[in-house]
Short mmCIF file of C-alpha atoms in Angstrom, two decimals:
data_model
loop_
_atom_site.label_atom_id
_atom_site.label_comp_id
_atom_site.label_asym_id
_atom_site.label_seq_id
_atom_site.Cartn_x
_atom_site.Cartn_y
_atom_site.Cartn_z
CA MET A 26 126.04 96.42 76.73
CA ARG A 27 125.82 99.77 76.61
CA ASP A 28 122.98 99.50 74.67
CA ALA A 29 120.54 97.21 76.95
CA PHE A 30 121.78 99.27 79.35
CA GLN A 31 120.29 102.70 77.86
CA GLY A 32 117.42 100.15 76.61
CA GLU A 33 116.79 99.37 80.80
CA LEU A 34 116.83 102.79 81.84
CA ASP A 35 114.13 104.07 78.71
CA HIS A 36 111.78 101.27 80.84
CA LEU A 37 112.81 102.84 83.90
CA ARG A 38 112.31 107.00 82.84
CA ASN A 39 108.40 104.73 81.22
CA GLY A 40 107.67 103.05 84.58
CA LEU A 41 108.24 106.78 86.26
CA VAL A 42 105.97 108.52 83.53
CA GLU A 43 103.32 106.05 83.52
CA MET A 44 103.31 106.11 87.43
CA THR A 45 102.42 110.13 86.90
CA GLN A 46 99.53 109.02 85.68
CA LEU A 47 98.56 106.87 87.96
CA VAL A 48 99.22 109.92 90.85
CA GLY A 49 96.95 112.38 88.14
CA PHE A 50 94.15 109.88 88.07
CA ALA A 51 94.10 109.34 91.99
CA MET A 52 94.09 112.78 92.29
CA ALA A 53 91.52 113.56 89.50
CA ARG A 54 89.30 111.46 91.25
CA ALA A 55 90.05 112.26 94.68
CA THR A 56 88.78 115.81 94.09
CA ASN A 57 85.94 114.52 92.30
CA ALA A 58 84.90 112.25 95.63
CA LEU A 59 85.73 115.05 97.63
CA LEU A 60 83.23 117.62 95.61
CA GLU A 61 80.67 115.24 94.90
CA ALA A 62 80.84 113.51 98.25
CA ASP A 63 80.70 110.14 96.19
CA LEU A 64 81.32 107.48 98.66
CA ALA A 65 82.15 104.34 96.20
CA LEU A 66 84.52 106.67 94.20
CA ALA A 67 86.33 108.08 97.70
CA GLU A 68 87.06 103.86 98.45
CA SER A 69 87.98 103.48 95.15
CA VAL A 70 90.76 105.81 95.64
CA ILE A 71 91.85 105.00 98.82
CA SER A 72 91.68 100.99 97.68
CA HIS A 73 94.19 101.90 94.30
CA ASP A 74 96.58 103.27 96.35
CA LYS A 75 98.03 99.68 97.00
CA ALA A 76 98.65 100.17 93.17
CA ILE A 77 100.57 102.56 93.07
CA ASP A 78 102.54 101.31 95.91
CA GLN A 79 103.32 98.06 94.08
CA ARG A 80 104.50 99.66 91.26
CA ARG A 81 106.69 102.01 92.94
CA ASP A 82 108.14 98.74 94.89
CA GLU A 83 108.44 97.32 91.37
CA LEU A 84 110.06 100.16 89.78
CA GLU A 85 112.77 100.42 92.80
CA GLU A 86 113.25 96.70 92.63
CA LYS A 87 114.19 97.27 88.44
CA ALA A 88 117.05 99.67 89.50
CA CYS A 89 118.74 98.51 92.06
CA ASP A 90 118.97 95.24 89.77
CA LEU A 91 120.07 97.70 87.09
CA LEU A 92 123.04 98.61 89.18
CA VAL A 93 123.86 95.02 90.50
CA ARG A 94 123.63 93.62 86.88
CA GLN A 95 124.98 96.23 85.39
CA GLN A 96 127.49 97.66 87.06
CA PRO A 97 127.26 101.51 85.46
CA VAL A 98 130.62 102.81 85.17
CA VAL A 99 130.00 105.69 83.63
CA ALA A 100 128.81 107.87 86.59
CA THR A 101 126.01 109.98 84.84
CA ASP A 102 124.75 106.76 84.22
CA LEU A 103 124.62 106.08 87.80
CA ARG A 104 123.14 108.86 88.55
CA THR A 105 120.23 107.80 86.20
CA VAL A 106 119.88 105.50 88.70
CA ILE A 107 119.63 106.99 91.57
CA THR A 108 117.72 109.86 90.25
CA SER A 109 114.90 107.15 89.17
CA LEU A 110 114.75 106.18 92.00
CA GLN A 111 114.17 109.72 93.66
CA MET A 112 111.73 110.29 91.50
CA THR A 113 109.81 107.08 92.32
CA ALA A 114 109.58 108.33 96.07
CA ASP A 115 108.30 111.85 94.95
CA ILE A 116 105.50 109.92 93.19
CA GLU A 117 104.09 107.88 95.34
CA ARG A 118 103.97 110.29 97.79
CA MET A 119 101.97 112.48 95.75
CA GLY A 120 99.61 109.43 95.29
CA ASP A 121 99.56 109.37 99.23
CA LEU A 122 98.71 112.70 99.37
CA ALA A 123 95.69 112.03 96.77
CA LEU A 124 94.50 109.52 99.42
CA HIS A 125 94.18 111.80 102.46
CA VAL A 126 92.31 113.64 99.94
CA ALA A 127 89.80 111.22 99.49
CA LYS A 128 90.16 110.42 102.99
CA VAL A 129 88.31 113.44 103.82
CA ALA A 130 85.75 113.02 101.59
CA ARG A 131 84.74 109.92 103.16
CA MET A 132 85.51 110.83 106.40
CA ARG A 133 82.70 113.79 105.66
CA TYR A 134 80.02 111.22 104.14
CA PRO A 135 77.23 111.42 103.64
CA ALA A 136 77.72 115.52 103.81
CA SER A 137 80.63 117.22 101.98
CA ALA A 138 83.55 118.60 103.84
CA VAL A 139 83.57 121.53 101.06
CA PRO A 140 80.51 124.67 101.60
CA PRO A 141 79.22 125.70 98.40
CA GLU A 142 81.63 129.17 98.19
CA MET A 143 84.29 126.90 98.64
CA VAL A 144 84.03 124.33 95.46
CA ALA A 145 85.42 126.39 92.86
CA LEU A 146 88.94 127.47 94.70
CA LEU A 147 88.53 123.53 95.71
CA MET A 148 88.62 122.82 92.27
CA GLU A 149 90.79 125.55 90.47
CA MET A 150 93.13 123.56 93.44
CA GLY A 151 91.92 120.09 91.40
CA HIS A 152 92.87 121.66 88.10
CA LEU A 153 96.08 123.01 88.50
CA ALA A 154 96.92 119.95 90.19
CA GLN A 155 96.31 118.24 87.37
CA ARG A 156 98.29 121.06 84.71
CA ILE A 157 101.08 120.45 87.04
CA VAL A 158 101.07 116.24 87.23
CA THR A 159 100.85 116.01 83.38
CA LYS A 160 103.11 118.49 82.72
CA ALA A 161 105.80 116.81 85.21
CA GLY A 162 105.35 113.20 82.87
CA SER A 163 105.72 115.18 80.21
CA VAL A 164 108.91 116.84 81.13
CA VAL A 165 110.64 113.26 82.88
CA ALA A 166 109.43 111.95 79.41
CA SER A 167 110.69 114.73 77.54
CA ARG A 168 114.09 115.42 79.78
CA ASP A 169 112.71 119.65 78.68
CA VAL A 170 114.30 122.09 80.93
CA SER A 171 112.68 125.29 80.27
CA ALA A 172 109.22 123.40 80.76
CA ALA A 173 111.06 121.53 83.89
CA LEU A 174 111.56 125.38 85.52
CA GLU A 175 108.41 126.64 84.02
CA LEU A 176 106.67 124.14 86.82
CA GLU A 177 108.35 126.38 89.38
CA ALA A 178 105.81 128.96 88.54
CA SER A 179 103.48 126.87 88.05
CA ASP A 180 103.99 126.24 91.98
CA ASP A 181 104.01 129.43 92.67
CA GLU A 182 100.06 130.04 91.80
CA MET A 183 99.24 126.93 93.91
CA ASP A 184 100.82 128.58 96.54
CA HIS A 185 98.50 131.13 96.14
CA LEU A 186 95.49 129.42 95.78
CA HIS A 187 96.52 127.86 99.26
CA ALA A 188 97.52 131.36 100.70
CA ARG A 189 93.96 132.31 99.34
CA MET A 190 91.97 129.20 101.23
CA PHE A 191 94.22 130.48 104.27
CA ARG A 192 92.61 133.96 104.00
CA THR A 193 89.27 133.25 103.52
CA LEU A 194 89.12 130.92 106.29
CA MET A 195 90.31 132.74 108.47
CA SER A 196 88.48 135.85 108.11
CA PRO A 197 86.19 136.72 111.24
CA ASP A 198 83.31 135.93 109.24
CA TRP A 199 83.88 132.55 108.36
CA PRO A 200 80.43 131.10 108.47
CA HIS A 201 81.50 127.30 108.60
CA GLY A 202 82.64 126.68 111.95
CA ILE A 203 85.62 125.25 113.84
CA GLN A 204 85.63 121.78 111.63
CA THR A 205 85.19 122.50 108.32
CA ALA A 206 88.21 125.20 108.91
CA VAL A 207 90.99 122.79 109.71
CA ASP A 208 89.30 120.01 107.09
CA LEU A 209 90.18 122.84 103.86
CA SER A 210 93.00 123.84 105.67
CA GLN A 211 94.37 120.26 105.35
CA LEU A 212 93.21 119.78 102.27
CA ALA A 213 94.86 122.98 100.97
CA ARG A 214 97.75 121.31 102.23
CA PHE A 215 97.34 118.31 100.68
CA TYR A 216 97.29 120.19 97.21
CA GLU A 217 100.42 122.25 98.03
CA ARG A 218 102.41 119.17 98.80
CA TYR A 219 100.93 117.74 95.61
CA ALA A 220 103.05 120.28 93.64
CA ASP A 221 106.29 120.67 95.64
CA HIS A 222 106.46 116.71 95.00
CA ALA A 223 105.88 117.34 90.90
CA VAL A 224 108.48 120.92 90.99
CA SER A 225 110.86 117.80 93.15
CA VAL A 226 110.10 115.77 89.83
CA ALA A 227 111.00 118.09 87.58
CA ARG A 228 114.04 119.96 89.55
CA ARG A 229 115.71 116.55 89.71
CA VAL A 230 115.24 115.84 85.45
CA VAL A 231 116.98 119.66 85.15
CA TYR A 232 119.77 117.89 87.79
CA LEU A 233 119.98 114.74 85.17
CA VAL A 234 120.28 117.24 82.25
CA THR A 235 122.35 119.95 83.61
CA GLY A 236 124.51 118.38 86.65
CA GLU A 237 123.35 121.91 88.67
CA TRP A 238 120.64 122.32 90.61
CA PRO A 239 117.89 124.88 89.33
CA VAL A 240 117.94 128.18 91.64
CA SER A 241 114.89 128.15 92.94
CA THR A 242 112.24 130.72 92.19
CA SER A 243 110.39 130.27 95.75
CA ASP A 244 110.76 129.33 99.35
CA MET B 16 139.23 97.35 98.55
CA ARG B 17 136.82 95.29 100.37
CA ASP B 18 137.81 96.75 103.76
CA ALA B 19 137.44 99.78 102.88
CA PHE B 20 134.20 99.48 101.07
CA GLN B 21 133.22 98.47 104.57
CA GLY B 22 135.02 101.61 105.76
CA GLU B 23 133.54 103.76 103.79
CA LEU B 24 129.72 102.28 104.45
CA ASP B 25 130.25 102.60 108.38
CA HIS B 26 131.01 106.16 107.76
CA LEU B 27 127.84 107.04 106.15
CA ARG B 28 125.88 105.12 108.57
CA ASN B 29 127.61 107.98 111.10
CA GLY B 30 126.63 110.47 108.86
CA LEU B 31 123.34 109.44 108.93
CA VAL B 32 123.06 108.99 113.09
CA GLU B 33 124.34 112.42 112.55
CA MET B 34 122.11 113.72 110.98
CA THR B 35 119.59 112.19 113.59
CA GLN B 36 120.55 114.17 115.94
CA LEU B 37 120.93 116.67 114.26
CA VAL B 38 116.75 116.95 113.27
CA GLY B 39 116.13 115.48 116.95
CA PHE B 40 117.88 119.41 118.30
CA ALA B 41 116.03 121.12 115.49
CA MET B 42 112.72 119.91 116.22
CA ALA B 43 113.29 120.45 120.62
CA ARG B 44 114.03 123.65 119.76
CA ALA B 45 111.34 124.07 117.72
CA THR B 46 109.10 123.15 120.13
CA ASN B 47 110.78 125.67 122.93
CA ALA B 48 110.40 128.03 120.60
CA LEU B 49 106.60 127.37 120.07
CA LEU B 50 106.18 126.71 123.55
CA GLU B 51 107.57 129.91 124.83
CA ALA B 52 106.24 132.35 121.77
CA ASP B 53 110.35 132.93 121.61
CA LEU B 54 111.33 134.60 118.26
CA ALA B 55 114.65 134.07 118.55
CA LEU B 56 114.99 130.26 118.90
CA ALA B 57 112.71 130.29 116.02
CA GLU B 58 114.50 132.45 113.26
CA SER B 59 117.66 129.92 114.78
CA VAL B 60 115.81 126.73 113.74
CA ILE B 61 114.75 128.08 110.36
CA SER B 62 117.88 129.59 109.35
CA HIS B 63 119.54 126.11 110.14
CA ASP B 64 117.98 124.97 108.33
CA LYS B 65 120.37 124.85 105.56
CA ALA B 66 122.72 122.97 107.32
CA ILE B 67 120.70 120.15 107.18
CA ASP B 68 120.29 120.23 103.84
CA GLN B 69 124.18 120.54 103.36
CA ARG B 70 124.39 117.59 105.21
CA ARG B 71 122.14 115.95 103.05
CA ASP B 72 123.63 116.85 100.00
CA GLU B 73 127.00 115.85 101.46
CA LEU B 74 125.74 112.10 102.19
CA GLU B 75 124.49 111.66 98.40
CA GLU B 76 127.22 112.64 97.47
CA LYS B 77 129.55 110.07 99.33
CA ALA B 78 127.09 107.57 98.71
CA CYS B 79 126.80 108.31 94.37
CA ASP B 80 130.92 108.32 94.63
CA LEU B 81 130.86 105.07 97.23
CA LEU B 82 128.91 103.59 94.20
CA VAL B 83 130.91 104.85 91.35
CA ARG B 84 134.23 104.13 92.62
CA GLN B 85 134.23 100.86 94.10
CA GLN B 86 131.21 99.32 92.51
CA PRO B 87 130.04 96.91 94.51
CA VAL B 88 129.36 93.49 93.36
CA VAL B 89 127.60 91.91 96.17
CA ALA B 90 123.82 93.24 95.60
CA THR B 91 123.60 93.90 99.49
CA ASP B 92 126.06 96.25 99.50
CA LEU B 93 124.10 98.48 97.01
CA ARG B 94 121.26 98.03 99.05
CA THR B 95 122.51 99.62 101.97
CA VAL B 96 123.43 102.07 99.63
CA ILE B 97 120.77 103.16 97.99
CA THR B 98 118.83 103.04 101.10
CA SER B 99 120.98 105.05 103.41
CA LEU B 100 120.22 107.51 100.72
CA GLN B 101 116.35 106.90 101.30
CA MET B 102 117.03 107.13 104.38
CA THR B 103 119.10 111.02 104.49
CA ALA B 104 116.13 111.92 102.18
CA ASP B 105 113.58 110.79 105.55
CA ILE B 106 115.50 112.30 108.17
CA GLU B 107 116.03 115.48 105.83
CA ARG B 108 112.20 115.52 105.79
CA MET B 109 112.19 115.59 109.29
CA GLY B 110 114.37 118.33 109.41
CA ASP B 111 111.78 120.01 107.67
CA LEU B 112 109.33 119.55 109.88
CA ALA B 113 110.55 120.98 112.81
CA LEU B 114 111.38 124.18 110.64
CA HIS B 115 107.26 123.80 109.81
CA VAL B 116 106.73 124.05 113.79
CA ALA B 117 109.47 127.10 113.80
CA LYS B 118 108.04 128.71 111.11
CA VAL B 119 104.06 128.40 113.19
CA ALA B 120 106.18 130.56 116.19
CA ARG B 121 107.42 133.11 114.03
CA MET B 122 104.10 133.99 112.38
CA ARG B 123 102.08 134.35 115.85
CA TYR B 124 105.03 135.88 117.81
CA PRO B 125 104.64 137.81 119.87
CA ALA B 126 101.79 135.80 120.83
CA SER B 127 101.99 132.12 121.53
CA ALA B 128 100.21 129.95 119.02
CA VAL B 129 99.09 127.55 121.89
CA PRO B 130 97.00 128.57 124.08
CA PRO B 131 97.76 127.75 127.64
CA GLU B 132 95.67 124.56 128.36
CA MET B 133 96.94 123.36 124.82
CA VAL B 134 100.62 123.39 126.30
CA ALA B 135 101.22 119.70 128.26
CA LEU B 136 99.65 117.73 125.03
CA LEU B 137 101.98 119.66 122.78
CA MET B 138 104.96 118.99 124.47
CA GLU B 139 103.62 115.71 125.29
CA MET B 140 104.22 115.14 121.10
CA GLY B 141 107.86 117.22 121.40
CA HIS B 142 108.86 114.92 123.73
CA LEU B 143 107.42 111.52 122.12
CA ALA B 144 109.24 113.14 118.98
CA GLN B 145 112.86 113.20 120.91
CA ARG B 146 112.46 109.77 122.01
CA ILE B 147 111.60 108.36 119.01
CA VAL B 148 114.37 110.15 116.41
CA THR B 149 116.77 109.07 119.28
CA LYS B 150 115.40 105.98 118.75
CA ALA B 151 116.00 105.89 115.07
CA GLY B 152 119.02 107.10 115.45
CA SER B 153 119.98 103.94 117.59
CA VAL B 154 118.37 102.20 115.08
CA VAL B 155 120.68 103.08 112.33
CA ALA B 156 123.70 102.73 114.26
CA SER B 157 122.66 99.88 116.11
CA ARG B 158 121.31 97.94 113.18
CA ASP B 159 119.00 96.54 116.38
CA VAL B 160 115.31 94.98 114.16
CA SER B 161 113.94 94.68 117.72
CA ALA B 162 114.89 98.13 119.04
CA ALA B 163 113.50 99.20 115.29
CA LEU B 164 110.66 97.37 115.10
CA GLU B 165 109.18 99.04 118.35
CA LEU B 166 109.24 102.22 117.18
CA GLU B 167 106.15 101.98 115.46
CA ALA B 168 104.78 101.46 119.17
CA SER B 169 105.75 104.66 120.17
CA ASP B 170 104.31 105.92 116.07
CA ASP B 171 100.88 104.87 117.54
CA GLU B 172 101.46 106.52 120.61
CA MET B 173 101.72 110.12 118.33
CA ASP B 174 98.86 109.04 116.65
CA HIS B 175 96.88 109.09 119.69
CA LEU B 176 98.12 112.39 120.33
CA HIS B 177 97.48 113.71 116.89
CA ALA B 178 94.13 112.05 117.27
CA ARG B 179 93.15 113.86 120.64
CA MET B 180 94.64 117.53 119.55
CA PHE B 181 92.22 116.88 117.01
CA ARG B 182 88.67 115.91 119.20
CA THR B 183 89.91 118.96 121.65
CA LEU B 184 89.88 121.03 118.62
CA MET B 185 86.89 119.82 117.40
CA SER B 186 84.96 119.69 120.02
CA PRO B 187 81.71 122.14 119.93
CA ASP B 188 82.95 124.21 123.25
CA TRP B 189 86.48 124.86 121.59
CA PRO B 190 86.54 128.96 122.97
CA HIS B 191 90.21 129.92 120.69
CA GLY B 192 88.36 130.25 117.57
CA ILE B 193 89.35 129.46 114.29
CA GLN B 194 93.33 130.25 113.43
CA THR B 195 94.54 128.85 116.80
CA ALA B 196 92.32 125.98 115.37
CA VAL B 197 94.07 125.61 112.26
CA ASP B 198 97.36 126.24 113.84
CA LEU B 199 97.25 123.57 116.11
CA SER B 200 95.97 121.04 114.03
CA GLN B 201 98.86 121.91 111.20
CA LEU B 202 101.37 121.17 114.22
CA ALA B 203 99.38 117.87 115.39
CA ARG B 204 100.35 117.27 111.79
CA PHE B 205 104.25 118.53 111.44
CA TYR B 206 104.79 116.10 114.30
CA GLU B 207 102.71 113.10 113.51
CA ARG B 208 105.09 113.08 109.63
CA TYR B 209 108.24 113.56 111.79
CA ALA B 210 107.21 110.40 113.61
CA ASP B 211 106.48 108.54 109.84
CA HIS B 212 109.89 109.09 109.02
CA ALA B 213 111.58 108.10 111.67
CA VAL B 214 109.30 104.52 111.37
CA SER B 215 109.62 104.83 107.95
CA VAL B 216 113.48 105.49 109.25
CA ALA B 217 113.39 102.13 111.04
CA ARG B 218 111.77 99.93 108.67
CA ARG B 219 114.73 100.25 106.08
CA VAL B 220 117.04 99.40 108.37
CA VAL B 221 115.11 96.19 109.28
CA TYR B 222 114.57 95.24 105.13
CA LEU B 223 118.36 96.13 105.55
CA VAL B 224 119.30 93.67 107.95
CA THR B 225 116.33 90.77 107.28
CA GLY B 226 115.96 91.32 103.59
CA GLU B 227 111.73 91.58 104.48
CA TRP B 228 109.77 94.96 104.93
CA PRO B 229 107.96 94.84 108.23
CA VAL B 230 104.50 94.10 108.30
CA SER B 231 103.17 97.45 109.57
CA THR B 232 100.92 97.30 112.60
CA SER B 233 98.95 100.48 111.61
CA ASP B 234 98.68 102.62 108.87
#
């Protein structure tokens, strides 16, 4: 009985890792669609978001089903299932943020939302998002607390890129007008929130393993 | 035993209703701080957010504790507890969005982030946010499915205000420069997300009562 329960918890965990891969892939493709003004790719990211939502529904269903059927008597088992549900919500939200990036690409097509001299910064945000989501996936798989804590540093890095974007587009000699500035400020926020949710996933892993919430290094 | 469980579920529900009041109050005060460039009020909203987070932690604790101690054998009871946990997360996030509004007010102080001719629109968003969060609180208390479904209409109204804000600040004769445009675009998004989370709470109530997810009228 207990073994069966552990087996199902492992299944749940694998499902979460897979979901991080899906939303990582979605953000990678959304970033490409954005930087290359690739409408077909943007449309593909947008339509694929439903599959991520569906995966979330399946995992939620599975977790609830597990609680009803197996009636965990050990508090930590219960906590694992509840935390998985919360991680599912975080990861699904990361998928939404990739979707938002793709929608900006689609809205500005055939133009690009990103002026040439801002491409490098956006690309940096995109690459950092990939590193962060990959790390979050490994943390879910390995339950490695020190790797989880490292994620906060990567998140600080994203906050710096976000701040740099804002400084650039609010500088008095910004040449690209309001629409581009607003687009870029929204995009920067999408990447920043994406990283925040990945950190939230990692923090939940720390809580699962140690029973304590990690002290946040940033606010 | 079953009565005790129902009593604790009622407690949980009351806690959720209280949380909607807290985040409603936070957004009302944040909106005032923003429109009146009131630094003390903004600081008060910002420092009060911790109390909302703490209320969330208490409710989460209570819900988990309930699952461990009472071991619900009826699937709907379990579903009620899980859904309460999810609503707690939504409502806490609404508090964060009020906090973000207050932070914009603080950042631009002693100036106002909102130019005079945009005050009316922002005020409209603030009032609508109040109507929406109040309605969400009643829906949690009453489990009234038709009231829950009405919330989607209010959310559509918020989307329209959001779109109107964007049209205004992207019009070629926008006179206030980039910083104000970016501030307003972010603010509009905070109100819009606030409403989205309130709708999410209402949709979860519908699911609890009917066992079906309501068909969304918007995307």
